[in-house]
mmCIF file of C-alpha atoms in Angstrom:
data_model
loop_
_atom_site.group_PDB
_atom_site.id
_atom_site.type_symbol
_atom_site.label_atom_id
_atom_site.label_comp_id
_atom_site.label_asym_id
_atom_site.label_seq_id
_atom_site.Cartn_x
_atom_site.Cartn_y
_atom_site.Cartn_z
ATOM 1 C CA MET A 1 -0.354 0.458 0.356
ATOM 2 C CA GLY A 2 3.451 2.175 1.275
ATOM 3 C CA LYS A 3 3.894 2.008 -2.970
ATOM 4 C CA PHE A 4 0.826 3.028 -4.124
ATOM 5 C CA LEU A 5 0.926 5.660 -2.461
ATOM 6 C CA ALA A 6 3.761 6.850 -3.200
ATOM 7 C CA ILE A 7 3.802 6.079 -6.963
ATOM 8 C CA LEU A 8 -0.020 8.141 -6.424
ATOM 9 C CA LEU A 9 1.824 11.135 -4.701
ATOM 10 C CA GLY A 10 4.241 11.839 -7.233
ATOM 11 C CA VAL A 11 2.722 10.529 -10.722
ATOM 12 C CA SER A 12 0.285 13.506 -9.336
ATOM 13 C CA ALA A 13 3.432 16.206 -8.157
ATOM 14 C CA LEU A 14 4.244 15.654 -11.442
ATOM 15 C CA ALA A 15 0.877 16.386 -13.356
ATOM 16 C CA ALA A 16 0.644 19.261 -11.135
ATOM 17 C CA GLY A 17 4.090 20.510 -12.549
ATOM 18 C CA VAL A 18 3.285 19.921 -16.027
ATOM 19 C CA GLY A 19 -0.490 21.644 -16.054
ATOM 20 C CA MET A 20 1.276 24.882 -14.151
ATOM 21 C CA TYR A 21 3.659 24.951 -16.879
ATOM 22 C CA TYR A 22 1.364 24.687 -19.399
ATOM 23 C CA LEU A 23 -0.646 27.247 -18.030
ATOM 24 C CA GLN A 24 1.545 29.611 -17.551
ATOM 25 C CA ILE A 25 3.773 29.504 -21.396
ATOM 26 C CA TYR A 26 0.752 28.329 -23.622
ATOM 27 C CA GLY A 27 -3.249 28.183 -21.390
ATOM 28 C CA PHE A 28 -3.828 31.956 -20.633
ATOM 29 C CA TYR A 29 -2.309 33.751 -23.513
ATOM 30 C CA ASP A 30 -4.300 34.901 -26.714
ATOM 31 C CA GLU A 31 -4.835 36.812 -29.806
ATOM 32 C CA VAL A 32 -5.145 40.476 -29.820
ATOM 33 C CA ALA A 33 -7.914 41.725 -32.656
ATOM 34 C CA LEU A 34 -6.572 43.383 -34.754
ATOM 35 C CA THR A 35 -8.683 47.394 -34.631
ATOM 36 C CA PRO A 36 -6.498 49.008 -37.931
ATOM 37 C CA GLY A 37 -5.651 52.689 -36.606
ATOM 38 C CA GLU A 38 -5.336 52.136 -32.617
ATOM 39 C CA ASP A 39 -3.231 49.374 -32.177
ATOM 40 C CA VAL A 40 -0.491 51.231 -32.264
ATOM 41 C CA VAL A 41 -0.492 54.645 -31.037
ATOM 42 C CA LEU A 42 2.540 57.079 -29.108
ATOM 43 C CA MET A 43 1.991 59.226 -26.877
ATOM 44 C CA PRO A 44 3.592 63.193 -28.050
ATOM 45 C CA LEU A 45 4.873 64.954 -26.037
ATOM 46 C CA GLY A 46 3.025 67.353 -23.727
ATOM 47 C CA ALA A 47 -0.243 65.629 -23.981
ATOM 48 C CA GLU A 48 -2.891 63.456 -22.700
ATOM 49 C CA THR A 49 -4.074 61.082 -25.162
ATOM 50 C CA PRO A 50 -1.651 58.845 -27.407
ATOM 51 C CA ARG A 51 -1.769 59.605 -31.883
ATOM 52 C CA PRO A 52 -1.527 56.316 -33.849
ATOM 53 C CA ILE A 53 1.178 55.519 -35.764
ATOM 54 C CA ALA A 54 1.932 54.124 -39.414
ATOM 55 C CA TYR A 55 2.735 49.863 -39.299
ATOM 56 C CA ALA A 56 1.993 46.780 -41.221
ATOM 57 C CA ASP A 57 3.168 44.014 -40.186
ATOM 58 C CA PHE A 58 0.933 43.767 -36.683
ATOM 59 C CA GLU A 59 0.713 40.965 -33.474
ATOM 60 C CA ALA A 60 -0.089 40.399 -30.530
ATOM 61 C CA ILE A 61 -1.189 38.365 -27.216
ATOM 62 C CA ASP A 62 -2.505 39.218 -24.738
ATOM 63 C CA ALA A 63 -4.262 38.014 -21.389
ATOM 64 C CA ASP A 64 -6.909 37.965 -19.260
ATOM 65 C CA SER A 65 -4.795 36.562 -15.934
ATOM 66 C CA SER A 66 -2.386 39.599 -15.832
ATOM 67 C CA PRO A 67 -1.908 43.369 -16.928
ATOM 68 C CA ILE A 68 1.174 42.823 -18.134
ATOM 69 C CA ARG A 69 1.155 40.432 -19.803
ATOM 70 C CA TYR A 70 0.776 41.746 -23.187
ATOM 71 C CA ARG A 71 3.422 41.514 -26.013
ATOM 72 C CA ALA A 72 2.852 43.176 -30.218
ATOM 73 C CA CYS A 73 5.325 42.643 -32.807
ATOM 74 C CA PHE A 74 5.173 45.378 -35.822
ATOM 75 C CA THR A 75 7.184 47.045 -38.548
ATOM 76 C CA THR A 76 6.810 51.181 -39.743
ATOM 77 C CA GLN A 77 8.510 53.069 -41.862
ATOM 78 C CA LEU A 78 9.400 55.765 -39.185
ATOM 79 C CA THR A 79 11.700 56.455 -37.859
ATOM 80 C CA PRO A 80 12.716 56.459 -34.073
ATOM 81 C CA ALA A 81 15.040 59.793 -34.966
ATOM 82 C CA GLU A 82 11.058 61.452 -36.982
ATOM 83 C CA LEU A 83 9.549 59.695 -33.076
ATOM 84 C CA SER A 84 11.204 61.023 -31.020
ATOM 85 C CA GLN A 85 10.559 64.793 -31.787
ATOM 86 C CA VAL A 86 6.945 64.275 -31.656
ATOM 87 C CA PHE A 87 7.117 61.379 -28.657
ATOM 88 C CA ALA A 88 8.332 61.578 -25.205
ATOM 89 C CA LEU A 89 10.256 58.224 -24.809
ATOM 90 C CA SER A 90 10.753 56.220 -22.108
ATOM 91 C CA ASP A 91 13.485 54.662 -19.552
ATOM 92 C CA GLN A 92 12.591 51.720 -19.428
ATOM 93 C CA LYS A 93 15.625 49.669 -21.494
ATOM 94 C CA ASP A 94 13.946 45.475 -20.497
ATOM 95 C CA PRO A 95 11.572 44.225 -22.044
ATOM 96 C CA ARG A 96 9.631 41.579 -20.054
ATOM 97 C CA ASN A 97 10.018 38.804 -21.881
ATOM 98 C CA ALA A 98 7.490 36.700 -23.855
ATOM 99 C CA PRO A 99 6.234 33.237 -24.196
ATOM 100 C CA PRO A 100 8.585 30.697 -26.313
ATOM 101 C CA TRP A 101 6.293 29.835 -28.734
ATOM 102 C CA PHE A 102 6.085 33.734 -29.736
ATOM 103 C CA ASP A 103 8.908 33.993 -31.867
ATOM 104 C CA CYS A 104 8.724 37.792 -32.723
ATOM 105 C CA PHE A 105 9.564 39.437 -29.892
ATOM 106 C CA ASP A 106 13.228 38.642 -28.644
ATOM 107 C CA ALA A 107 13.182 40.432 -24.967
ATOM 108 C CA ALA A 108 16.770 39.976 -25.458
ATOM 109 C CA ALA A 109 17.903 41.163 -28.411
ATOM 110 C CA LEU A 110 15.383 43.801 -27.700
ATOM 111 C CA GLY A 111 17.081 44.817 -24.398
ATOM 112 C CA ALA A 112 20.083 44.907 -25.778
ATOM 113 C CA ALA A 113 18.864 46.845 -29.076
ATOM 114 C CA LEU A 114 17.882 49.578 -26.155
ATOM 115 C CA LYS A 115 20.992 49.322 -24.299
ATOM 116 C CA ASP A 116 22.629 50.071 -27.230
ATOM 117 C CA GLY A 117 20.621 52.858 -28.855
ATOM 118 C CA ARG A 118 19.345 50.293 -31.934
ATOM 119 C CA ALA A 119 16.152 50.860 -30.946
ATOM 120 C CA THR A 120 14.427 53.819 -28.749
ATOM 121 C CA ALA A 121 11.000 53.512 -26.241
ATOM 122 C CA PHE A 122 8.211 55.199 -26.726
ATOM 123 C CA LEU A 123 5.731 55.945 -23.812
ATOM 124 C CA SER A 124 2.363 54.250 -25.774
ATOM 125 C CA VAL A 125 -0.079 54.514 -23.495
ATOM 126 C CA LYS A 126 -0.464 55.681 -19.521
ATOM 127 C CA ASN A 127 -2.171 54.183 -17.008
ATOM 128 C CA ILE A 128 -3.629 51.026 -19.660
ATOM 129 C CA SER A 129 -4.800 49.393 -16.091
ATOM 130 C CA TYR A 130 -4.039 50.357 -12.991
ATOM 131 C CA GLY A 131 -0.838 51.512 -12.340
ATOM 132 C CA VAL A 132 0.924 49.854 -16.230
ATOM 133 C CA ASP A 133 1.790 51.359 -18.993
ATOM 134 C CA ARG A 134 2.446 50.282 -22.548
ATOM 135 C CA ILE A 135 5.960 50.796 -24.065
ATOM 136 C CA VAL A 136 6.509 50.737 -27.216
ATOM 137 C CA ALA A 137 10.263 50.688 -28.775
ATOM 138 C CA ILE A 138 11.437 51.186 -32.396
ATOM 139 C CA THR A 139 14.171 49.498 -33.969
ATOM 140 C CA ASP A 140 16.404 51.720 -36.577
ATOM 141 C CA GLU A 141 15.835 48.728 -39.561
ATOM 142 C CA GLY A 142 11.707 49.447 -39.291
ATOM 143 C CA LEU A 143 11.011 46.300 -36.029
ATOM 144 C CA GLY A 144 8.250 47.492 -33.796
ATOM 145 C CA PHE A 145 7.501 46.380 -30.302
ATOM 146 C CA ALA A 146 5.035 46.985 -27.377
ATOM 147 C CA TRP A 147 4.469 45.610 -24.044
ATOM 148 C CA HIS A 148 3.247 46.484 -20.610
ATOM 149 C CA GLU A 149 5.425 47.337 -17.820
ATOM 150 C CA LEU A 150 4.183 49.110 -14.203
ATOM 151 C CA ASN A 151 4.563 52.603 -13.360
ATOM 152 C CA GLN A 152 5.352 53.685 -10.248
ATOM 153 C CA CYS A 153 1.697 53.707 -9.139
ATOM 154 C CA GLY A 154 2.172 50.068 -10.640
ATOM 155 C CA LYS A 155 4.871 49.390 -8.155
ATOM 156 C CA LYS A 156 4.165 50.172 -5.102
ATOM 157 C CA ALA A 157 0.764 49.019 -4.853
ATOM 158 C CA TYR A 158 2.100 45.780 -5.567
ATOM 159 C CA ASP A 159 4.614 45.613 -3.559
ATOM 160 C CA GLY A 160 2.306 47.602 -0.710
ATOM 161 C CA THR A 161 3.942 50.902 0.367
ATOM 162 C CA VAL A 162 2.196 53.389 0.685
ATOM 163 C CA VAL A 163 0.480 54.498 -3.086
ATOM 164 C CA GLY A 164 -0.147 58.742 -2.373
ATOM 165 C CA GLU A 165 -1.825 61.082 -3.506
ATOM 166 C CA ALA A 166 0.608 61.258 -6.988
ATOM 167 C CA CYS A 167 -0.895 57.497 -7.883
ATOM 168 C CA PRO A 168 -4.903 58.420 -9.436
ATOM 169 C CA GLU A 169 -7.572 56.310 -7.912
ATOM 170 C CA ARG A 170 -8.016 52.436 -8.582
#
C-alpha cells in the first residue's frame, strides 16, 4: 500500500507541474484582434491622449490573468529619430519576456538594442490598467515591439508601500 501511495503522490506532483507549466506558457494567452489605427499609438510630447502611428504586420498576444502579459510586434516606416521629435520617450530598457512560442518578440535582443541605441522606447499609453503603462520600442531597422510595464504607482501598489496622492484612484 505504501508503494502505491508513493507512486500516486509522484504522479500527482508530476501532473500538477505539467499543468502549471502549460497554464503559464500557453493556457491564458489569446491573440489580440487587429483594430486598424488603434493598435500602435504613442503619447505626443505634452499631451494626455495617444496618437496612432503608421504600422504594418501587426501581431499581438494578451491574457486576462495579468495586466503585464501583453506583447506585440509590428513594422513601421517611421524612424526612431523622427518619432522622438514628436512623441514622449520612455526610460524602459528591459522588456518583459514573451512566451517562447511567440517568436517575433525576443526580449533579450530588444533589451540589448535598447541599451546600445539601436532601438528607442516610447510611452504609448499611461495607466492602460491601474499602475501599468504600455511601452513601444522601435528599432533602427523599422521593427516595432510593445509590452506592458509597471509604472511607479503600480510598483508601489504591488509591493505594499503607501501609494500616495500622486497616483490616480483605482
